[in-house]
XYZ file of C-alpha atoms in Angstrom:
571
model
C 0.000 0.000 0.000
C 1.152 3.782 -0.863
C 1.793 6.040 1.999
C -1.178 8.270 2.015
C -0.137 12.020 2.547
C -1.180 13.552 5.934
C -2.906 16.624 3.866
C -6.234 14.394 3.985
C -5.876 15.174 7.876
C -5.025 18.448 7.898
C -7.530 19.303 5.087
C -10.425 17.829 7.290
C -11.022 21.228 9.219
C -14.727 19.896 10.581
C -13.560 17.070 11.822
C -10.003 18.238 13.287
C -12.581 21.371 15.029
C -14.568 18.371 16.187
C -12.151 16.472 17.585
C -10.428 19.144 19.601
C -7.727 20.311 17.529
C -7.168 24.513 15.865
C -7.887 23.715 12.488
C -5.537 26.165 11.494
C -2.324 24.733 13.721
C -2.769 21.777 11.799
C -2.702 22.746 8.376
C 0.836 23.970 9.863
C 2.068 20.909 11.012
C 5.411 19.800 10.785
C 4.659 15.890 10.627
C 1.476 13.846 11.314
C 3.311 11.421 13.628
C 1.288 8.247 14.824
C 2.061 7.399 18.451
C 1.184 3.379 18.303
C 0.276 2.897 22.181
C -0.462 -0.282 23.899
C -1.936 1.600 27.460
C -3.497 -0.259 29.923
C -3.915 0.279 33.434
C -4.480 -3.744 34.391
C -1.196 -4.341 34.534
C 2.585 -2.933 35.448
C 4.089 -3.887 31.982
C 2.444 -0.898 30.347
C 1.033 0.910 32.768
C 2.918 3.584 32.553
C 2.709 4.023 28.291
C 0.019 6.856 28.760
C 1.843 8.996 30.308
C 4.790 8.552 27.917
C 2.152 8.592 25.184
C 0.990 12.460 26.759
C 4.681 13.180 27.225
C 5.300 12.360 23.329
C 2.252 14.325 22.066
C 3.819 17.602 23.700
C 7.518 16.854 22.618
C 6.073 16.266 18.892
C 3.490 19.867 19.397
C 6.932 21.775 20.257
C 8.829 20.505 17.414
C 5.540 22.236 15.207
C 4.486 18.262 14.646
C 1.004 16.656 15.582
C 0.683 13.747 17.471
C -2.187 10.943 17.203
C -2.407 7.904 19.384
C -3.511 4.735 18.212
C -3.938 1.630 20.578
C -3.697 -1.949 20.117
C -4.312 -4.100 23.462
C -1.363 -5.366 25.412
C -1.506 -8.380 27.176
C 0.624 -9.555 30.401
C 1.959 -12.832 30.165
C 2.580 -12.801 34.133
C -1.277 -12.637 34.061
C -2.089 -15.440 31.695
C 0.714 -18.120 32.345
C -0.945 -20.724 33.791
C -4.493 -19.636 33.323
C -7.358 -20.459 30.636
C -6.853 -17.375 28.838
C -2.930 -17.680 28.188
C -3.703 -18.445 24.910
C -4.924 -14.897 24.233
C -0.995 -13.871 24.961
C 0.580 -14.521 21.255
C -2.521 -13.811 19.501
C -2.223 -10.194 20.697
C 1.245 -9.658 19.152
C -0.386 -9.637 15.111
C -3.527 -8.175 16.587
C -1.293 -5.335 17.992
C 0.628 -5.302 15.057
C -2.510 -4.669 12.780
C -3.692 -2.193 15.060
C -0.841 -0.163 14.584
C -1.195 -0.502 10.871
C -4.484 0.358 10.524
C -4.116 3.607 12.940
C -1.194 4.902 10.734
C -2.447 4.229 7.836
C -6.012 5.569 8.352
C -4.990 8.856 10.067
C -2.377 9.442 7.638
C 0.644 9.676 9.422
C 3.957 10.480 7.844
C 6.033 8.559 11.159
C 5.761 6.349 13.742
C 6.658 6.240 17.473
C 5.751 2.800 19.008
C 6.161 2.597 22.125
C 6.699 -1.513 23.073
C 6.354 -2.848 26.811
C 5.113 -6.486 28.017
C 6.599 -9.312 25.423
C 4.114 -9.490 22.382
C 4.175 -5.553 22.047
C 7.517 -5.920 21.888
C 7.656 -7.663 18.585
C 4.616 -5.826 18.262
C 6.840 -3.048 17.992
C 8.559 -3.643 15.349
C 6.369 -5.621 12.486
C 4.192 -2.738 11.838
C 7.579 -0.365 11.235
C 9.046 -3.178 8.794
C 5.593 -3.710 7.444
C 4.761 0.188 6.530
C 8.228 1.262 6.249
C 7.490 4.444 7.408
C 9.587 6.814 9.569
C 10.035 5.526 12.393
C 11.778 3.910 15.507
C 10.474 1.869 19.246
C 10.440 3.541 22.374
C 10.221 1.264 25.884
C 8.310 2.349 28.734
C 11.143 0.116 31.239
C 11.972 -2.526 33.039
C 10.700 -3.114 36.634
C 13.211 -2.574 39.291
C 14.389 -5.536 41.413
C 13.625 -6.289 44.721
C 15.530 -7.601 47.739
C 15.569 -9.597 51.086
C 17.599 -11.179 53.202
C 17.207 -14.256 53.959
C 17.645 -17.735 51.704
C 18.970 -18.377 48.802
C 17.981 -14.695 47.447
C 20.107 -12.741 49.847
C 23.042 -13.400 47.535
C 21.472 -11.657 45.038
C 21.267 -8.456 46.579
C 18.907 -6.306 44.907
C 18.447 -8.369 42.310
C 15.298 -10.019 42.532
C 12.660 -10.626 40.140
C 9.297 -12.363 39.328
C 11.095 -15.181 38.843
C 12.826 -15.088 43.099
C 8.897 -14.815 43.735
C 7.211 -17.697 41.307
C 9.999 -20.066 42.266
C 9.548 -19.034 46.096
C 5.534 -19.877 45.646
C 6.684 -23.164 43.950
C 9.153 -24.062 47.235
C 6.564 -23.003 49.848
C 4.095 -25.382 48.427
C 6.896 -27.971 48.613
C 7.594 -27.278 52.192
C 11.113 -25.429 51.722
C 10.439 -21.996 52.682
C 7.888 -20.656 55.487
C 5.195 -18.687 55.050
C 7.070 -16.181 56.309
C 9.629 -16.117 53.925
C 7.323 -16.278 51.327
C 5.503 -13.156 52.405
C 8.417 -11.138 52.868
C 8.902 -12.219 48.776
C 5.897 -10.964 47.811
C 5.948 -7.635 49.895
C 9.627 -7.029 48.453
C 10.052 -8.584 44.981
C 8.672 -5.821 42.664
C 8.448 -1.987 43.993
C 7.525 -0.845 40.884
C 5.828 -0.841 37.746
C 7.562 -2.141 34.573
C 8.147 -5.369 32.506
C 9.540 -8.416 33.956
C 13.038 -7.800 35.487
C 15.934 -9.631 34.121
C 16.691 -11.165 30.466
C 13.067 -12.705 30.072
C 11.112 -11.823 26.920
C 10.343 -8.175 27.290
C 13.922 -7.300 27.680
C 14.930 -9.592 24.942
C 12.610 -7.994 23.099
C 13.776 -4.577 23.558
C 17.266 -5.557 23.627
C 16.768 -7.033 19.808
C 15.122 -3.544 18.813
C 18.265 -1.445 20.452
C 20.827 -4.289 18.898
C 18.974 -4.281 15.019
C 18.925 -0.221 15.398
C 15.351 1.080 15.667
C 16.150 2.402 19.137
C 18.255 4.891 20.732
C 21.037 3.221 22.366
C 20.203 2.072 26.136
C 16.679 2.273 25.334
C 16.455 -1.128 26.219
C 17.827 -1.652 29.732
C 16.343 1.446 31.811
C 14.030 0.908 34.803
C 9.725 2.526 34.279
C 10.478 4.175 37.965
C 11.590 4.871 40.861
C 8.003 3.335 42.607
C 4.799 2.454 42.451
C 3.536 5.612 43.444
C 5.771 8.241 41.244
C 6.025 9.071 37.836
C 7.964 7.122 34.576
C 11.242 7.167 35.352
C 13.602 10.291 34.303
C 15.670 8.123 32.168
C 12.228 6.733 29.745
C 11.379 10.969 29.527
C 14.583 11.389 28.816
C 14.581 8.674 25.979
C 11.502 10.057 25.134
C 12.637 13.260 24.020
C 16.004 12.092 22.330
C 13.534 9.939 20.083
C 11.189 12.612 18.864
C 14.837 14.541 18.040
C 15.592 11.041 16.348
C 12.638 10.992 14.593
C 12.989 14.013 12.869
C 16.568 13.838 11.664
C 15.307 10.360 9.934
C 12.623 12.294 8.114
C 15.341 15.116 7.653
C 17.615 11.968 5.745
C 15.237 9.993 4.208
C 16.127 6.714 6.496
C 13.293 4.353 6.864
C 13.254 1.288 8.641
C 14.293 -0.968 5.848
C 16.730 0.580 5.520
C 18.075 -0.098 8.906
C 16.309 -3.034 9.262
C 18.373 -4.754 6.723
C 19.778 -8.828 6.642
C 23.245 -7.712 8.551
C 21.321 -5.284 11.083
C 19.329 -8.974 12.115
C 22.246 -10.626 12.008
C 23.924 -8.028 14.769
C 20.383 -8.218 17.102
C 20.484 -12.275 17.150
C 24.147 -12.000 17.794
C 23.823 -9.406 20.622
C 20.632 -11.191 22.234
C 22.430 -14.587 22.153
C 25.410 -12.849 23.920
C 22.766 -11.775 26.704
C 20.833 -14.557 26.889
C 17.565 -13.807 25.467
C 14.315 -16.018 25.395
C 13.457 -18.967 23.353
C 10.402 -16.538 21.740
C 12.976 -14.279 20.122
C 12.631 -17.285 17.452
C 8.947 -17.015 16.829
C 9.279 -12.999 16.926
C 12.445 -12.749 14.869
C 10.884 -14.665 12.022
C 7.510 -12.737 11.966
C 9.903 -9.502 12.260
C 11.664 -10.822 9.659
C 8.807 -11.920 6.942
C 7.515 -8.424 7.699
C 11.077 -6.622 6.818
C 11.152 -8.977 3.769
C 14.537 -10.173 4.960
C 15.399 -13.456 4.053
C 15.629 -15.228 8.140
C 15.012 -18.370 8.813
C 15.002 -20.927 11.585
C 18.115 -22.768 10.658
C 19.894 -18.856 10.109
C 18.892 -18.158 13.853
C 21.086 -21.145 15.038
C 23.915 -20.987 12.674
C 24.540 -17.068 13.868
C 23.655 -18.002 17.545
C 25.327 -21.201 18.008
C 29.088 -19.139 17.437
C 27.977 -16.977 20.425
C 29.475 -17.265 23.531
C 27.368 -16.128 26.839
C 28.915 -12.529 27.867
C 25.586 -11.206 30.219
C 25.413 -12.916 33.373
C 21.368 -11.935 33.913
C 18.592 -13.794 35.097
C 17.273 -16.747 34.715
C 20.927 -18.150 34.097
C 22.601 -16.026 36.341
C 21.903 -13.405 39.173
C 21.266 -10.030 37.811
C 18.782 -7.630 36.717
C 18.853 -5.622 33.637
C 18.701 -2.798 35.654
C 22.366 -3.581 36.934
C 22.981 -4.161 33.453
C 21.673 -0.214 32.661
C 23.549 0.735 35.424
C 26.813 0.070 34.222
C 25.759 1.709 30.421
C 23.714 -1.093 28.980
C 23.084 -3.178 25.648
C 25.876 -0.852 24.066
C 28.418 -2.589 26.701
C 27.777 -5.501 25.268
C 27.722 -4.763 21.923
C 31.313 -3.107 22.279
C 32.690 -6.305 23.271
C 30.855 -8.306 20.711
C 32.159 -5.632 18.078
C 35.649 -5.572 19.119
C 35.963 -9.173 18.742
C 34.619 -9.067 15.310
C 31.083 -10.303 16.072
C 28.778 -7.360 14.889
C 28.733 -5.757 12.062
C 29.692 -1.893 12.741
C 28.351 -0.529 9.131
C 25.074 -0.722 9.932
C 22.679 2.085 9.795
C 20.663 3.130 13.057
C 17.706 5.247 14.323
C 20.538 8.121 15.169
C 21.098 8.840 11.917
C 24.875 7.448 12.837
C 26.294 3.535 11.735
C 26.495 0.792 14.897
C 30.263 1.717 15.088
C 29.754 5.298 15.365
C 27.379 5.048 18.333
C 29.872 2.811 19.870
C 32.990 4.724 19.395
C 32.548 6.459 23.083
C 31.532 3.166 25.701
C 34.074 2.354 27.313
C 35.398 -1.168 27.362
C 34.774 -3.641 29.900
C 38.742 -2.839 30.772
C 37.911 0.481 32.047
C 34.723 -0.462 33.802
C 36.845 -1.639 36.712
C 35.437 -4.818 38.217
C 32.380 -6.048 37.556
C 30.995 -9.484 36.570
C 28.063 -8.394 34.831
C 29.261 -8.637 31.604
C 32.024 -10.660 30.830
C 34.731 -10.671 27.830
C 34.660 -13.245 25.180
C 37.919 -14.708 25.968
C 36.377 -15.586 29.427
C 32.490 -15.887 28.947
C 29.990 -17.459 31.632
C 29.314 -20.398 29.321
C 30.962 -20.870 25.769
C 29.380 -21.026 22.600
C 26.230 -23.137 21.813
C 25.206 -23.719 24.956
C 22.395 -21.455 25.032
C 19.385 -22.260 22.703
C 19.384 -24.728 19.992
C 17.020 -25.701 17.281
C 17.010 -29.507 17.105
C 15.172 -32.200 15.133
C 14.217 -35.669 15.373
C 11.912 -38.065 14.731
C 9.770 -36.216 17.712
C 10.268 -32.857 15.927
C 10.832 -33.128 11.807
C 10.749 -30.032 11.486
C 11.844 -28.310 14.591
C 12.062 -27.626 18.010
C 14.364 -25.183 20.696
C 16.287 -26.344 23.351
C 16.979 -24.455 25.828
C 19.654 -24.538 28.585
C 20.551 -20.700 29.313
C 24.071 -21.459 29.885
C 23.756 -25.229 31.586
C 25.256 -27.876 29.695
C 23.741 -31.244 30.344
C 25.687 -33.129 32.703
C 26.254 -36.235 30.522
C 25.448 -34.731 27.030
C 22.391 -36.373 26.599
C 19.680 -36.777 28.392
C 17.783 -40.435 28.569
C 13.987 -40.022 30.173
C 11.204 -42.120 30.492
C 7.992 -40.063 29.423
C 4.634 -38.982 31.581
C 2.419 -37.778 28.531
C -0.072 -35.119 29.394
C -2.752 -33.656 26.760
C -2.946 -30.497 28.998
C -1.090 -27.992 31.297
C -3.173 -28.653 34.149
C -2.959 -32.282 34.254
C 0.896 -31.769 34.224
C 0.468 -29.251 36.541
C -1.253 -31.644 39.002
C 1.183 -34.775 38.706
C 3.860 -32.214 39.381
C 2.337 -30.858 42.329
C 1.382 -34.437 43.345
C 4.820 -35.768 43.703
C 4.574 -37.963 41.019
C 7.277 -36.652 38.320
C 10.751 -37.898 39.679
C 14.305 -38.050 38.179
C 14.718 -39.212 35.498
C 11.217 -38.477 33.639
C 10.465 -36.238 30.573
C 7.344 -34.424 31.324
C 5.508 -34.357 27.415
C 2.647 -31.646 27.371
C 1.005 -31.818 24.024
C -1.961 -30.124 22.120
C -1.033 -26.185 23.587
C 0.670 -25.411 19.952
C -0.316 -22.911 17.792
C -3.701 -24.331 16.787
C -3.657 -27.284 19.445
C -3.305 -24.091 22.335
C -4.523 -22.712 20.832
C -2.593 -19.769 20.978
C 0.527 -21.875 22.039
C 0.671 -20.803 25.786
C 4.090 -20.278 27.682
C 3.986 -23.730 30.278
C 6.395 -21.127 32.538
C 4.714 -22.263 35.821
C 5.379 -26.398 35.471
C 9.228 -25.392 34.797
C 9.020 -23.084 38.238
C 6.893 -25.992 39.476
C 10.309 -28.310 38.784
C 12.850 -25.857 39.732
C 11.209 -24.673 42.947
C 10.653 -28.634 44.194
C 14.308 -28.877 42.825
C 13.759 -31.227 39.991
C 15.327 -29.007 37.904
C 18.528 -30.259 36.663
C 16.503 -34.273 36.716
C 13.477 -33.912 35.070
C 13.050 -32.899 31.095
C 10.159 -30.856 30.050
C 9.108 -31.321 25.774
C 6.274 -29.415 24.373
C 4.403 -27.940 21.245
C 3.823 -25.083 23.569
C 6.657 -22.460 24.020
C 8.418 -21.309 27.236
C 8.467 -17.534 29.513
C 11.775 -16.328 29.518
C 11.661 -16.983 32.834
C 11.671 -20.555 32.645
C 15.138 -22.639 33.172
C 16.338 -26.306 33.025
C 15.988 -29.127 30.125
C 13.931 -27.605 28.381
C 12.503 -27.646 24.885
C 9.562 -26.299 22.930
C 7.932 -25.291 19.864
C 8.028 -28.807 18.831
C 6.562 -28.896 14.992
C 4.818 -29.929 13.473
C 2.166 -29.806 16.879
C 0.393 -32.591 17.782
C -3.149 -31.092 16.808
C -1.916 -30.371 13.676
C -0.695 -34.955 13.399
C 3.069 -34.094 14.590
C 4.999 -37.113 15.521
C 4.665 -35.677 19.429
C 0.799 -37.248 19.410
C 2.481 -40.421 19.324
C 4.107 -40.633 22.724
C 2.958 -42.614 25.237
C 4.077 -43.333 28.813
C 6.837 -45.076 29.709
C 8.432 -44.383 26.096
C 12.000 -43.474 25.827
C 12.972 -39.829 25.277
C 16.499 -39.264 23.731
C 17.740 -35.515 23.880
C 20.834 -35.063 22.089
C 22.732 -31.428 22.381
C 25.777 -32.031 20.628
C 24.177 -33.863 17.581
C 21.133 -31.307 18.160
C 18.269 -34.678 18.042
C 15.250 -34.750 19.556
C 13.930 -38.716 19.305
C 11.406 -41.005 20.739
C 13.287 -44.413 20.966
C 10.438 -46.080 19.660
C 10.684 -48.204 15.970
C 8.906 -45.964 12.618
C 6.981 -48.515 12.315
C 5.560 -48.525 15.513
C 5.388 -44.567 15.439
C 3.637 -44.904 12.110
C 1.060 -47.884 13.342
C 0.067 -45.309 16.591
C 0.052 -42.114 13.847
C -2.600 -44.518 12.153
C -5.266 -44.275 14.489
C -4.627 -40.530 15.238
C -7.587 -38.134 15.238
C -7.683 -34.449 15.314
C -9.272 -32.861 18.200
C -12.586 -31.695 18.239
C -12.767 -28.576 16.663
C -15.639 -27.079 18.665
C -13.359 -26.165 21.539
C -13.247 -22.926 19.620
C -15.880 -20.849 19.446
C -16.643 -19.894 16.048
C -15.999 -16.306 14.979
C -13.708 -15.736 17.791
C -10.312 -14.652 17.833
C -9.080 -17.695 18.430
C -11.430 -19.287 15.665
C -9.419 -17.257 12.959
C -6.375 -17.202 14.380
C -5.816 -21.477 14.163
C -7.396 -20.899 10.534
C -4.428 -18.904 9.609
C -1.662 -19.585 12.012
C 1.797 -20.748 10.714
C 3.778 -23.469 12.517
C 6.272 -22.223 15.093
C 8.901 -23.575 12.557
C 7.982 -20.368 10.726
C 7.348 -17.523 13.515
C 3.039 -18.481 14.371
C 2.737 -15.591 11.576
C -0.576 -15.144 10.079
């Protein structure tokens, strides 16, 4: 579609009069700039976007400009996991997406501010700027500020603490390792503020991937919402806020739109920089809608042949102990990035959002040399893990197509990992085996039919890997799904098996007791179970019933159109 010129706004005096604005001011404007806003007060992800969204509006009226706010909804995964709507979550991200689209292009706006938050407006974010190519660049409300206590395990953490200290806390109370106490004091002191989820779980990968490709001002990504619950957006955010309306004029000034920063090298240097931190398993099913959107050739099997060659340099939660506001503290994604470009893994050519290439906006952050000591970020001669032992996409005869490993830095003790299955066709009855006692060493926990379509929506099963690592089954117990994992989550893990099993994937086949074969090294994923035998239980295979979705609902188009998580659930 062909931009439409903002004069069709400006020329509509009646209904610019109506609508509040002087007629004659905005014949005058500068720019029509849409401000793409996912506001909500129901939760602290993006609770704070209005007042950003107010704060833009004025910074865009001063530069002569005219600001108009379109929303989109934004959903909070830390209020879905677990629950019957969590399926709703990664719907939202191409309903947002559209939103956006829609609002820009039926206003007529000549830019684009879009301001990202909880993880699917993250992504969110960024498909409608690669999609409409116009002027633009991503703005993030924050990150929530940790918490801190001191007693157990979390005292070494300092003030470090995240939703994560607090899910896995609930998950040892009910086992009887903590008081109730200790619990409490968790809760009371785990999250002062508002913001997205603390340390290097989706959001932040998310934001971190739209700082590393270049559509946002460097350490946009890292900085906390506020200072409290009860004060305004931090002064860091309004301070981001009006270096990207300065931004987003110089790119108009140049003529740089986002495909042209959003090019093949530019994703390249954000998978790179978010496998250095390590980012969440999701960045694969947001990179490749980013990426289909950009019209930049990214695929699965380009993912892990740039991220496999990337050592571990952040030491954030879940695999280590900090918060990315320690990370912001000490200057941010662009510390990282320095390192990863002086040992020759970014490209520093790139074009960015400042109207400057990667290298130039690195040329002034200091090294981690003059940082003094730290252990934040570490070099690349001396990483917390090495190379491919972060996420892998592996295949099998469980997964033909694909599926994502995930060990955040743990390498399995013995290099693969033998289980005996417990097959469940549903989070909850997973849920209650787990909470039972009856998953032990040894087993691989199989939760089928919450794919894609099977989900549908493929929900994050985030609270049965805190159920495992707060009863300290961790590091014993395997968890495979169709389903897809929180950043939060840690352990043997592996997801976004494809094809699902509602869709006849392999998965459907596995019954208890099976064998379960997960192979890092040769990157396998098998049932040890004959093809013929596979192929005789495949035989009698039905789909489920499609009336569990209610016709005409979101959900009722969205498993109509949905692509396999091999390809990014685009639609």
């Amino acid at each position: 579609m062909t931009q439409d010129s903002s004069t069709y706004w400006k020329k509509s005096r009646v209904e610019v009069r109506a609508a509040g604005f002087d007629p004659d001011r905005a014949a005058q404007a500068t720019a029509i700039v849409t401000i793409a806003s996912a506001w909500t007060n129901a939760h602290r992800c993006n609770n704070r976007v209005r007042a950003i969204t107010d704060l833009l509006v004025d910074l865009i009226a001063a530069r002569g400009g005219q600001g108009l706010v379109v929303g989109a909804p934004a959903v909070s995964d830390a209020l879905t996991q677990g629950t019957p709507t969590a399926g709703y979550s990664l719907v939202s991200r191409d309903v947002a997406a559209d939103c956006f689209e829609i609002g820009h292009y039926a206003h007529h706006g000549d830019a684009m501010i879009v301001i990202s938050g909880c993880d699917k407006t993250g992504a969110a974010a960024l498909m409608p700027l690669a999609r409409t190519n116009a002027f633009g660049l991503v703005l993030y409300p924050g990150t929530s500020s940790p918490g801190r206590v001191d007693f157990g395990p979390w005292a070494r953490k300092g003030t470090n603490l995240t939703i994560m200290d607090w899910a896995e806390g609930r998950a040892a109370r009910e086992a009887g390792r903590i008081t109730a106490e200790e619990f409490d004091a968790l809760e009371r002191n785990v999250l002062p503020g508002s913001g997205t989820c603390g340390a290097m779980f989706t959001a932040n990968t998310m934001s971190t991937i739209a700082e590393a490709i270049g559509m946002m001002l460097p350490h946009g990504a890292s900085h906390p919402a506020d200072r409290g619950a009860a004060g305004g957006i931090h002064e860091d955010v309004a301070a981001q806020a009006r270096a990207s309306v300065d931004a987003l004029y110089r790119l108009m000034e140049q003529g740089i739109r986002p495909r042209d920063i959003m090019t093949e090298r530019a994703f390249e240097n954000a998978i790179t920089t978010v496998y250095a931190m390590g980012g969440s398993t999701n960045m694969y099913l947001h990179l490749l809608a980013i990426a289909r959107e950009a019209q930049v050739p990214i695929g699965i099997e380009r993912i892990q042949a740039i991220g496999e060659k990337v050592p571990l340099l952040a030491n954030l939660q879940p695999h280590g102990p900090y918060a990315m506001t320690s990370l912001h503290a000490i200057g941010g994604v662009p510390i990282v990035m320095k390192e990863l470009l002086q040992a020759g893994f970014l490209h520093g050519d790139v074009m960015t959002v400042t109207g400057k290439t990667l290298a130039e906006n690195l040329a002034d952050v200091p090294t981690l040399d003059k940082l003094g000591q730290q252990d934040i970020v570490r070099p690349v001669k001396d990483p917390i893990a090495p190379a491919n032992n972060h996420i892998s996409v592996l295949k099998g005869n469980l997964a033909p197509e694909s599926c994502l490993l995930k060990l955040s830095g743990k390498t399995l003790e013995k290099g693969v990992f033998r289980g005996t299955a417990r097959v469940f066709d549903s989070e909850a009855n997973a849920m209650k085996a787990i909470r039972a006692g009856e998953i032990v060493k040894g087993n691989v926990v199989v939760v089928r039919n919450v794919g894609p379509v099977g989900g549908p929506g493929m929900p994050e099963m985030v609270m049965l890997t805190i159920q495992l690592q707060g009863r300290g089954l961790g590091e014993d117990v395997a968890l495979i799904t169709d389903g897809r994992f929180s950043g939060v989550s840690h352990g043997i893990l592996i997801g976004h098996i494809s094809p699902e099993a509602s869709k006849g994937g392999p998965i459907a086949a596995v019954r208890d007791g099976d064998a379960i074969v997960i192979d890092p090294k040769k990157r396998t994923l098998d049932l040890d179970v004959p093809d013929a035998e596979i192929a005789r239980r495949m035989a009698s295979w039905t789909a489920p019933d499609a009336t569990r979705v209610r016709p005409g609902s979101v959900h009722h188009k969205y498993v109509r159109l949905v692509s396999s998580a091999h390809y990014g659930c685009i639609v």
